[in-house]
Coordinates of C-alpha atoms in Angstrom, one line a residue:
M201 CA 0.0 0.0 0.0
S202 CA 1.4 3.4 -1.0
K203 CA 1.7 6.3 1.5
F204 CA -1.1 8.1 -0.4
D205 CA -3.4 5.1 -0.1
E206 CA -2.5 4.9 3.6
A207 CA -3.3 8.6 4.1
S208 CA -6.6 8.3 2.2
H209 CA -8.0 6.2 5.1
Y210 CA -8.2 9.5 7.1
R211 CA -10.8 12.0 6.0
Q212 CA -9.9 15.6 6.3
E213 CA -13.2 16.5 8.0
D214 CA -12.4 14.0 10.7
L215 CA -8.8 15.2 11.3
L216 CA -10.0 18.8 11.4
K217 CA -12.4 18.0 14.3
I218 CA -9.8 18.9 16.9
D219 CA -11.0 18.8 20.5
W220 CA -9.3 21.6 22.4
R221 CA -11.0 20.9 25.7
P222 CA -8.7 19.5 28.4
P223 CA -9.4 16.0 29.6
K224 CA -11.7 15.6 32.6
T225 CA -8.9 13.8 34.6
P226 CA -5.7 15.5 35.7
W227 CA -2.8 15.0 33.3
M228 CA -1.0 12.5 35.6
K229 CA -4.1 10.4 35.7
T230 CA -5.0 10.5 32.0
P231 CA -4.0 7.2 30.4
V232 CA -2.3 6.9 27.0
D233 CA -4.6 5.9 24.1
F234 CA -2.5 3.6 21.9
R235 CA -4.7 3.6 18.9
P236 CA -3.4 2.5 15.5
G237 CA -2.1 5.3 13.4
T238 CA -0.6 7.3 16.4
Y239 CA 2.4 5.2 17.3
I240 CA 5.4 3.5 15.7
Y241 CA 6.3 -0.2 15.9
P242 CA 9.0 -1.0 18.4
G243 CA 12.6 -1.8 17.5
K244 CA 13.2 -5.4 16.4
A245 CA 15.5 -7.6 18.5
K246 CA 17.8 -8.3 15.6
N247 CA 18.5 -4.6 15.1
L248 CA 19.3 -4.1 18.8
K249 CA 21.6 -7.0 18.7
V250 CA 23.6 -5.5 15.8
L251 CA 24.1 -2.4 17.9
D252 CA 24.8 -4.3 21.1
L253 CA 21.9 -2.5 22.8
P254 CA 20.3 -3.7 26.1
N255 CA 17.3 -6.0 26.4
P256 CA 16.8 -7.1 22.8
R257 CA 13.4 -8.9 22.4
D258 CA 10.4 -8.9 20.2
W259 CA 7.4 -7.2 21.7
S260 CA 4.3 -5.1 20.8
V261 CA 3.2 -1.7 21.9
E262 CA -0.3 -3.0 22.6
D263 CA 1.0 -5.8 24.9
Q264 CA 0.3 -5.3 28.6
D265 CA 3.8 -6.6 29.4
W266 CA 6.6 -4.8 27.6
K267 CA 9.2 -7.3 28.9
L268 CA 11.3 -4.7 30.7
P269 CA 14.4 -5.8 32.7
E270 CA 13.9 -6.6 36.3
D271 CA 15.9 -3.6 37.4
W272 CA 14.3 -1.3 34.9
K273 CA 13.6 1.5 37.4
K274 CA 17.1 1.6 38.7
R275 CA 18.5 1.7 35.1
V276 CA 16.3 4.7 34.3
L277 CA 17.1 6.7 37.4
D278 CA 20.8 5.9 37.3
G279 CA 20.7 6.9 33.6
M280 CA 19.0 10.2 34.5
A281 CA 21.5 10.9 37.3
D282 CA 24.4 10.2 34.9
R283 CA 23.0 12.6 32.3
L284 CA 22.2 15.3 34.8
S285 CA 25.9 15.3 35.8
K286 CA 27.2 15.0 32.3
Y287 CA 25.0 17.6 30.5
R288 CA 24.7 20.9 32.2
S289 CA 22.0 21.9 29.8
F290 CA 19.8 19.0 30.9
K291 CA 20.0 20.1 34.5
V292 CA 19.2 23.7 33.6
F293 CA 16.2 22.6 31.4
M294 CA 14.8 20.5 34.3
D295 CA 15.0 23.4 36.8
T296 CA 14.1 26.5 34.9
C297 CA 10.7 26.0 33.3
V298 CA 8.0 28.2 35.0
R299 CA 5.2 26.7 32.9
C300 CA 4.3 30.0 31.4
G301 CA 2.8 28.3 28.3
A302 CA 4.6 30.5 25.7
C303 CA 5.5 27.3 23.8
A304 CA 2.0 25.6 24.2
D305 CA 0.5 26.5 20.8
K306 CA 3.8 26.4 18.9
C307 CA 4.0 22.6 18.3
H308 CA 2.6 21.3 15.1
F309 CA 1.5 18.1 16.9
F310 CA -0.4 20.0 19.5
L311 CA -2.0 22.2 16.8
G312 CA -2.9 19.1 14.8
S313 CA -4.2 16.9 17.6
G314 CA -5.3 19.1 20.5
D315 CA -3.7 16.6 22.9
P316 CA -2.3 18.7 25.8
K317 CA 0.6 16.3 26.3
N318 CA 1.8 17.4 22.9
M319 CA 2.3 20.9 24.2
P320 CA 6.1 21.2 24.6
V321 CA 5.8 22.3 28.2
L322 CA 3.7 19.3 29.2
R323 CA 5.7 16.8 27.1
A324 CA 8.8 18.0 28.9
E325 CA 6.8 17.7 32.2
L326 CA 6.6 14.0 31.6
L327 CA 10.3 13.8 32.3
R328 CA 10.5 16.7 34.7
A329 CA 7.9 15.3 37.1
V330 CA 10.0 12.2 37.6
Y331 CA 13.1 14.4 38.0
R332 CA 11.4 16.3 40.8
K333 CA 10.4 13.1 42.6
D334 CA 13.9 11.5 42.7
F335 CA 16.3 14.5 42.4
T336 CA 14.8 17.4 44.3
A337 CA 14.1 17.9 48.0
L338 CA 10.7 19.4 47.5
G339 CA 9.6 16.5 45.3
K340 CA 10.8 13.9 47.7
I341 CA 9.0 15.6 50.6
F342 CA 5.8 16.9 49.1
G343 CA 5.4 14.5 46.1
E344 CA 2.5 15.4 43.7
L345 CA 1.9 18.7 45.5
A346 CA 5.4 19.8 44.2
G347 CA 4.7 18.5 40.7
A348 CA 6.5 15.2 41.4
R349 CA 5.6 11.8 40.1
E350 CA 6.5 8.3 40.8
L351 CA 8.2 6.4 38.0
T352 CA 6.0 3.5 36.9
T353 CA 5.6 1.2 33.9
D354 CA 2.7 3.4 32.8
V355 CA 5.0 6.4 32.9
I356 CA 7.5 4.6 30.7
K357 CA 4.7 3.8 28.2
E358 CA 3.7 7.5 28.3
W359 CA 7.3 8.5 27.6
F360 CA 7.4 6.2 24.6
Y361 CA 4.1 7.5 23.1
Y362 CA 4.9 11.2 23.4
F363 CA 8.7 11.4 22.9
Y364 CA 8.0 9.7 19.6
Q365 CA 5.4 12.4 18.8
C366 CA 8.1 15.0 18.8
T367 CA 10.2 15.7 15.7
E368 CA 12.8 17.6 17.7
C369 CA 12.2 20.5 15.3
R370 CA 12.9 23.1 18.1
R371 CA 10.2 25.5 17.0
C372 CA 9.0 25.7 20.6
S373 CA 12.5 26.8 21.7
V374 CA 12.2 30.0 19.6
F375 CA 9.4 31.2 21.7
C376 CA 10.6 30.1 25.2
P377 CA 11.6 33.1 27.3
Y378 CA 14.2 31.0 29.1
G379 CA 15.6 29.4 25.9
I380 CA 14.7 25.8 27.0
D381 CA 15.3 23.4 24.1
T382 CA 12.6 20.8 24.4
A383 CA 14.2 18.8 21.6
E384 CA 17.1 18.2 24.0
I385 CA 14.6 16.9 26.6
T386 CA 13.1 14.6 24.0
M387 CA 16.6 13.3 23.1
M388 CA 17.2 12.6 26.8
G389 CA 13.9 10.9 27.1
R390 CA 14.6 8.6 24.2
E391 CA 18.1 7.8 25.6
L392 CA 16.5 6.8 28.9
L393 CA 14.0 4.6 27.1
G394 CA 16.9 3.0 25.2
L395 CA 18.4 1.8 28.5
L396 CA 15.4 -0.5 28.6
G397 CA 15.7 -1.6 25.0
I398 CA 12.7 0.6 24.0
Y399 CA 13.2 2.1 20.5
V400 CA 11.1 2.5 17.4
N401 CA 12.1 0.3 14.5
W402 CA 11.8 3.2 12.0
V403 CA 14.8 4.7 13.7
I404 CA 16.8 1.8 15.0
E405 CA 16.8 -0.2 11.8
P406 CA 18.4 2.6 9.8
V407 CA 21.0 3.0 12.5
A408 CA 21.8 -0.7 12.4
N409 CA 22.0 -0.6 8.6
C410 CA 24.4 2.3 8.9
Y411 CA 26.7 0.3 11.2
R412 CA 26.7 -2.6 8.7
F413 CA 26.6 -0.9 5.3
G414 CA 27.5 2.8 5.8
N415 CA 24.0 4.0 5.0
H416 CA 20.5 3.9 6.4
L417 CA 19.0 2.0 3.6
A418 CA 21.4 -1.0 3.6
I419 CA 22.6 -0.2 0.1
Q420 CA 25.7 -2.3 -0.5
P421 CA 28.7 -0.8 -2.4
H422 CA 27.9 -2.4 -5.8
G423 CA 24.3 -1.2 -5.4
F424 CA 25.5 2.3 -4.6
V425 CA 27.6 2.4 -7.8
D426 CA 24.9 0.8 -9.9
T427 CA 22.3 3.4 -8.7
L428 CA 24.5 6.3 -9.7
E429 CA 25.2 4.6 -13.1
F430 CA 21.5 4.3 -13.7
M431 CA 21.1 8.0 -13.0
A432 CA 23.9 8.7 -15.4
D433 CA 21.9 6.8 -18.1
D434 CA 18.8 8.9 -17.4
I435 CA 20.8 12.1 -17.4
E436 CA 22.2 11.2 -20.8
D437 CA 18.8 10.4 -22.2
V438 CA 17.5 13.9 -21.2
T439 CA 20.5 16.1 -21.8
G440 CA 22.8 14.1 -24.2
I441 CA 25.6 14.5 -21.6
R442 CA 27.4 11.5 -20.1
V443 CA 28.5 12.5 -16.6
D444 CA 31.6 11.2 -14.8
I445 CA 31.1 9.5 -11.4
P446 CA 34.3 9.4 -9.4
I447 CA 34.0 6.9 -6.6
N448 CA 36.5 6.1 -3.7
R449 CA 39.2 8.2 -5.5
K450 CA 42.1 9.0 -3.3
G451 CA 43.6 12.5 -3.6
A452 CA 40.4 14.2 -4.8
E453 CA 40.1 17.7 -3.4
I454 CA 36.5 17.3 -2.1
L455 CA 34.6 14.4 -0.5
F456 CA 30.9 14.7 -1.4
V457 CA 28.4 13.2 1.0
T458 CA 24.6 13.2 0.7
P459 CA 21.8 11.3 2.4
S460 CA 21.0 7.9 1.1
G461 CA 17.4 9.0 0.5
D462 CA 18.7 10.9 -2.5
L463 CA 19.6 7.6 -4.1
V464 CA 16.3 5.8 -4.0
A465 CA 13.4 8.1 -3.1
D466 CA 11.3 10.2 -5.5
P467 CA 11.8 13.1 -5.7
G468 CA 15.2 12.9 -4.1
I469 CA 16.7 11.0 -7.0
Y470 CA 16.2 14.0 -9.3
T471 CA 18.1 16.2 -6.8
C472 CA 20.9 13.6 -6.9
M473 CA 20.9 13.8 -10.7
G474 CA 21.2 17.5 -10.3
Y475 CA 24.4 17.1 -8.2
L476 CA 25.9 14.9 -10.9
L477 CA 25.2 17.4 -13.7
L478 CA 26.4 20.4 -11.7
F479 CA 29.7 18.8 -10.6
H480 CA 30.3 17.5 -14.2
E481 CA 29.8 20.9 -15.7
L482 CA 32.1 22.5 -13.1
G483 CA 34.8 19.9 -13.7
L484 CA 34.8 19.6 -9.9
D485 CA 37.7 17.5 -8.4
Y486 CA 35.6 15.4 -6.1
T487 CA 34.7 11.9 -5.1
W488 CA 31.8 9.8 -3.8
S489 CA 32.5 7.2 -1.2
T490 CA 30.9 3.7 -0.8
Y491 CA 32.0 3.7 2.8
A492 CA 30.6 7.1 3.8
S493 CA 27.6 6.5 1.6
D494 CA 25.2 8.4 3.8
G495 CA 25.5 11.9 5.3
G496 CA 22.2 11.5 7.2
N497 CA 22.5 10.6 10.9
F498 CA 19.6 8.8 12.6
G499 CA 21.9 8.6 15.6
L500 CA 20.5 12.1 16.4
F501 CA 17.2 10.4 17.1
T502 CA 18.7 7.6 19.1
S503 CA 21.6 8.5 21.4
A504 CA 24.7 10.7 21.6
E505 CA 26.9 7.6 21.2
A506 CA 25.1 6.5 18.0
M507 CA 25.2 10.0 16.6
K508 CA 29.0 10.1 17.3
R509 CA 29.7 6.8 15.5
L510 CA 27.6 7.6 12.5
N511 CA 29.2 11.1 12.1
A512 CA 32.7 9.6 12.5
K513 CA 32.6 7.6 9.3
I514 CA 32.4 10.7 7.2
Y515 CA 35.6 12.1 8.7
A516 CA 37.3 8.7 8.8
E517 CA 36.7 8.4 5.0
A518 CA 37.9 12.0 4.4
K519 CA 41.1 11.1 6.1
R520 CA 41.5 7.8 4.2
L521 CA 40.9 9.4 0.8
K522 CA 43.2 12.4 1.7
V523 CA 40.7 15.0 0.5
K524 CA 41.0 18.6 1.5
W525 CA 37.4 19.3 2.7
I526 CA 33.9 18.0 2.6
L527 CA 30.8 19.1 0.7
G528 CA 27.4 18.0 1.9
G529 CA 24.2 17.5 -0.1
E530 CA 20.7 18.6 0.6
C531 CA 20.2 17.1 4.0
G532 CA 18.7 18.2 7.3
H533 CA 19.8 16.2 10.3
M534 CA 23.3 15.7 8.9
W535 CA 23.7 19.5 9.2
R536 CA 22.4 19.7 12.7
V537 CA 24.9 17.1 13.8
I538 CA 27.7 18.8 12.0
H539 CA 26.8 22.3 13.2
Q540 CA 25.8 21.7 16.8
Y541 CA 27.5 18.4 17.9
M542 CA 30.5 17.7 15.7
D543 CA 33.1 19.5 17.8
T544 CA 31.9 17.9 21.1
L545 CA 31.4 14.4 19.7
N546 CA 34.2 13.9 17.2
G547 CA 36.5 16.9 17.8
P548 CA 37.7 19.6 15.3
A549 CA 38.8 18.0 11.9
D550 CA 42.3 19.5 12.1
F551 CA 43.6 17.1 9.4
L552 CA 41.4 18.9 6.8
E553 CA 41.6 22.4 5.3
V554 CA 39.1 25.2 5.6
P555 CA 36.8 24.8 2.6
R556 CA 37.8 27.0 -0.3
S557 CA 35.8 26.9 -3.6
P558 CA 38.0 25.9 -6.4
I559 CA 35.7 27.7 -8.8
T560 CA 35.3 31.1 -7.1
G561 CA 38.1 31.2 -4.6
T562 CA 35.7 31.9 -1.7
V563 CA 37.0 30.7 1.6
F564 CA 34.1 29.5 3.9
K565 CA 35.6 30.6 7.2
H566 CA 32.5 29.7 9.2
A567 CA 33.5 26.0 8.5
R568 CA 37.0 26.3 9.9
S569 CA 36.2 23.7 12.6
T570 CA 34.0 21.2 10.8
K571 CA 35.7 21.6 7.3
M572 CA 32.3 20.9 5.8
I573 CA 29.8 23.2 4.0
H574 CA 26.3 22.8 2.7
L575 CA 25.6 22.5 -1.0
M576 CA 23.4 25.6 -0.9
E577 CA 26.2 27.7 0.4
F578 CA 28.4 26.4 -2.4
V579 CA 25.8 26.9 -5.2
A580 CA 24.8 30.4 -3.9
D581 CA 28.5 31.4 -4.1
L582 CA 28.7 30.1 -7.7
I583 CA 25.7 32.1 -8.8
R584 CA 26.9 35.2 -7.1
H585 CA 30.1 35.0 -9.1
N586 CA 28.3 34.3 -12.3
K587 CA 29.8 30.8 -12.7
L588 CA 26.6 29.1 -13.9
K589 CA 24.9 29.7 -17.2
L590 CA 21.2 29.8 -16.4
D591 CA 18.0 29.9 -18.4
K592 CA 15.2 30.7 -15.8
S593 CA 12.5 30.3 -18.4
R594 CA 12.9 26.5 -18.3
N595 CA 11.2 26.6 -14.9
D596 CA 8.5 29.1 -16.0
H597 CA 5.8 26.4 -15.7
L598 CA 6.6 26.2 -12.0
R599 CA 5.2 28.5 -9.3
V600 CA 7.5 27.7 -6.4
T601 CA 7.4 28.2 -2.6
F602 CA 10.1 27.1 -0.2
H603 CA 9.9 25.1 3.0
D604 CA 12.6 25.9 5.5
S605 CA 13.8 22.5 6.7
C606 CA 14.0 22.7 10.6
N607 CA 17.6 21.4 10.9
P608 CA 19.6 23.4 8.3
S609 CA 17.4 26.5 8.8
R610 CA 16.4 26.9 12.5
A611 CA 19.4 24.9 13.8
M612 CA 22.1 26.1 11.4
G613 CA 20.8 29.5 10.1
I614 CA 20.8 28.7 6.4
F615 CA 17.8 31.0 5.5
E616 CA 18.9 33.3 2.6
E617 CA 21.2 31.1 0.5
P618 CA 18.4 28.7 -0.7
R619 CA 16.1 31.6 -1.4
Y620 CA 18.8 33.3 -3.4
V621 CA 19.4 30.2 -5.4
I622 CA 15.7 29.6 -6.1
R623 CA 15.1 33.2 -7.2
S624 CA 18.1 32.8 -9.5
V625 CA 16.7 29.8 -11.3
C626 CA 12.9 30.5 -11.2
N627 CA 10.9 33.5 -12.2
H628 CA 7.9 32.7 -10.0
F629 CA 8.7 32.4 -6.3
Y630 CA 6.3 33.0 -3.5
E631 CA 6.8 32.9 0.3
M632 CA 4.4 31.2 2.7
P633 CA 3.1 33.4 5.6
D634 CA 5.9 34.9 7.8
N635 CA 5.0 33.0 10.9
T636 CA 5.5 29.7 9.1
I637 CA 9.0 30.3 7.6
R638 CA 12.6 31.0 8.6
E639 CA 13.1 30.7 12.4
Q640 CA 9.3 30.0 12.8
T641 CA 9.1 27.4 10.1
F642 CA 6.7 24.5 10.7
C643 CA 8.0 20.9 10.6
C644 CA 7.1 18.4 7.9
G645 CA 5.6 16.3 10.7
G646 CA 7.7 13.2 9.9
G647 CA 11.2 14.1 11.0
A648 CA 13.2 12.6 13.9
G649 CA 12.3 9.1 12.7
L650 CA 8.5 9.6 12.6
G651 CA 8.0 9.3 8.8
T652 CA 6.6 5.8 8.7
D653 CA 3.3 4.6 7.5
E654 CA 2.0 3.0 10.7
N655 CA 2.2 6.5 12.2
M656 CA 0.1 8.1 9.5
E657 CA -2.6 9.7 11.5
M658 CA 0.0 11.6 13.6
R659 CA 2.0 12.5 10.5
L660 CA -1.0 14.0 8.9
R661 CA -2.0 15.9 12.1
G662 CA 1.6 17.1 12.6
G663 CA 1.7 18.1 8.9
L664 CA -1.5 20.2 9.2
P665 CA 0.2 23.6 10.0
R666 CA 2.7 23.2 7.1
G667 CA -0.1 21.9 4.8
S668 CA -2.3 24.8 5.7
A669 CA 0.4 27.4 4.8
L670 CA 1.1 25.6 1.6
R671 CA -2.6 25.5 0.7
H672 CA -2.7 29.3 1.4
V673 CA -0.1 30.1 -1.3
Q674 CA -1.5 27.5 -3.6
E675 CA -4.9 29.2 -3.6
K676 CA -3.5 32.8 -3.5
Y677 CA -0.6 32.5 -6.0
G678 CA -1.2 29.2 -7.9
V679 CA 1.9 27.6 -6.3
N680 CA 2.4 24.1 -7.8
M681 CA 5.8 23.2 -6.4
M682 CA 7.4 23.3 -3.0
A683 CA 11.2 23.1 -2.7
A684 CA 13.0 21.7 0.3
M685 CA 16.7 21.2 1.0
C686 CA 16.3 18.1 3.2
A687 CA 15.9 14.4 2.2
I688 CA 13.4 13.6 4.9
D689 CA 11.3 16.6 4.0
R690 CA 11.3 15.7 0.3
A691 CA 10.1 12.3 1.2
T692 CA 7.5 13.2 3.9
L693 CA 6.2 16.4 2.4
V694 CA 4.9 14.4 -0.7
T695 CA 2.3 12.9 1.6
V696 CA 1.6 16.1 3.4
A697 CA 1.1 18.0 0.1
D698 CA -1.0 15.3 -1.5
Y699 CA -3.3 15.3 1.6
W700 CA -3.5 19.0 2.6
A701 CA -2.7 20.8 -0.7
P702 CA -3.4 18.3 -3.6
G703 CA -1.7 19.3 -6.8
V704 CA 1.5 20.7 -5.2
K705 CA 4.6 18.6 -6.0
I706 CA 7.9 18.5 -4.0
T707 CA 11.4 19.2 -5.3
G708 CA 14.9 19.6 -4.1
I709 CA 16.6 22.9 -5.0
T710 CA 19.4 21.3 -7.0
E711 CA 16.9 19.8 -9.3
L712 CA 15.6 23.3 -10.1
V713 CA 19.2 24.5 -10.6
A714 CA 20.0 21.6 -13.0
N715 CA 16.8 22.1 -15.0
A716 CA 17.7 25.8 -15.5
M717 CA 21.4 25.3 -16.3
V718 CA 22.7 25.5 -19.9
F719 CA 25.3 22.8 -20.0
T720 CA 28.3 22.5 -22.4
G721 CA 27.5 20.0 -25.1
E722 CA 23.9 19.5 -24.2
K723 CA 21.3 18.5 -26.8
R724 CA 18.2 20.6 -27.3
R725 CA 16.4 20.4 -23.9
T726 CA 12.8 19.4 -24.3
R727 CA 12.4 17.4 -21.0
N728 CA 13.4 18.0 -17.4
L729 CA 15.2 15.6 -15.1
R730 CA 12.0 13.8 -14.4
G731 CA 11.6 13.1 -18.1
E732 CA 8.6 15.4 -18.3
P733 CA 8.1 17.7 -21.3
I734 CA 9.1 21.3 -20.6
P735 CA 6.0 23.4 -21.5
G736 CA 6.7 25.5 -24.6
M737 CA 9.4 23.1 -25.8
E738 CA 7.1 20.3 -27.1
L739 CA 6.9 21.9 -30.6
E740 CA 10.6 22.1 -30.8
E741 CA 10.9 18.5 -29.8
S742 CA 8.4 17.6 -32.6
E743 CA 10.3 19.7 -35.1
T744 CA 13.6 18.1 -34.1
T745 CA 12.1 14.6 -34.5
T746 CA 10.8 15.4 -37.9
V747 CA 14.1 16.8 -39.1
E748 CA 15.9 13.7 -37.8
Q749 CA 13.4 11.4 -39.5
G750 CA 13.8 13.3 -42.8
A751 CA 17.6 13.0 -42.6
A752 CA 17.3 9.2 -42.0
I753 CA 14.9 8.8 -45.0
H754 CA 17.2 10.7 -47.4
G755 CA 20.3 9.0 -46.2

């Protein structure tokens, strides 16, 4: 069953009936409703074994007994104590919230569900109440009167349900007067659940695949190479150009890393074809790697240790291949890991050089520690220095808007570069409302490992705010394409757009760039990278075919 078929089970009129009334019972006494469509299947034992994680077993969320270890409570409280001593931010976030409610209506899952435990303040309170009970004097003495709560198996189940209804997008943190990062609290909650062997399979299987194969999708080296060769065939069919695909080449100047979703998922594959064309036209001295074959990092949704290991492979490969610096594709969580956690987890990459564009000479000084820059920074610099020959009219059939992906935008601050690139290759660009973009951008509803089909109701509810903003510009400006610079967004927003704004398609930015570029040696362009006719070029294609047929007839 396709994602669209799965989504079609939910009627819009039903999802829009959001009950904003609080439950009749106090929040600590309100049980979790594990109804199908609102939770994700648990991690399989085989994947936990690959990662040497605790308590591997097969179980179901709907089981009464989750098969927890006998000492489960001690593991959690010891784990919380360890993290409180290790992470100063965690201790600060546990102590400083005054429950002002500034974040309450900022979460897309709360807006789409009306469930008060999806308010960031109350989702964090699930963890904070246990902290008060076991780690504060007031909580130990006064208990529930001080907002403290006993840790029970029902609390563990509640953590599982709601910490996997958070995409760690950090929109709530923008509005918090104390700067509390609820995403960090979600990450701590997930780590504590992991001590009991409680994960969702949609996260832990990709992490296990990355440990074994170097990428989340378990693409083996020969499959990786074959996939790129198939793309080269499609590129040649559309443009007449045969692109070079350097792989595992020692001594290249640049290591290029992109999320594995760009290799297999529509529309990400067209973004990947855009990379190949762009680099070929530039004559870029770069290489792909079959070892570091995924820039994405599902460790961000698992634990600090998993995040560290997955990020390390990129730098280990950069060292082995003796490149100078690293260029990253259109990815979201890869950039949050690189920008916010790289130095702490893996240390400065002192064996590499500060990235310097071999085409324009620009030195990207902000990457002097990570030695890695985002493709949009690289392409924006190329366009600014007039290094690309562009024909914007090739995208004139598109009326484009832009989705600020949470991790590279809100977490990394890449706001203007993608807009500059889109405006440079498209004549028709329209922004969604101000309170839904840039720092205040709404999430796709499927990030942080939530983009699976069994979670479809919550994905659609979480995608409602973004879908509503998209529907607004669709109706006002005729927008028919939404661009995003994140592989998870490109995959999950297809479902969101099909459901909440039917008729709007999803694209990566590099696909738009490649469709607008005039390449050296290209044949007459009548189709885009998707193989679709370019409006206004059909007649020229017909004329070209007629000429070719006439030449064949007359020898």
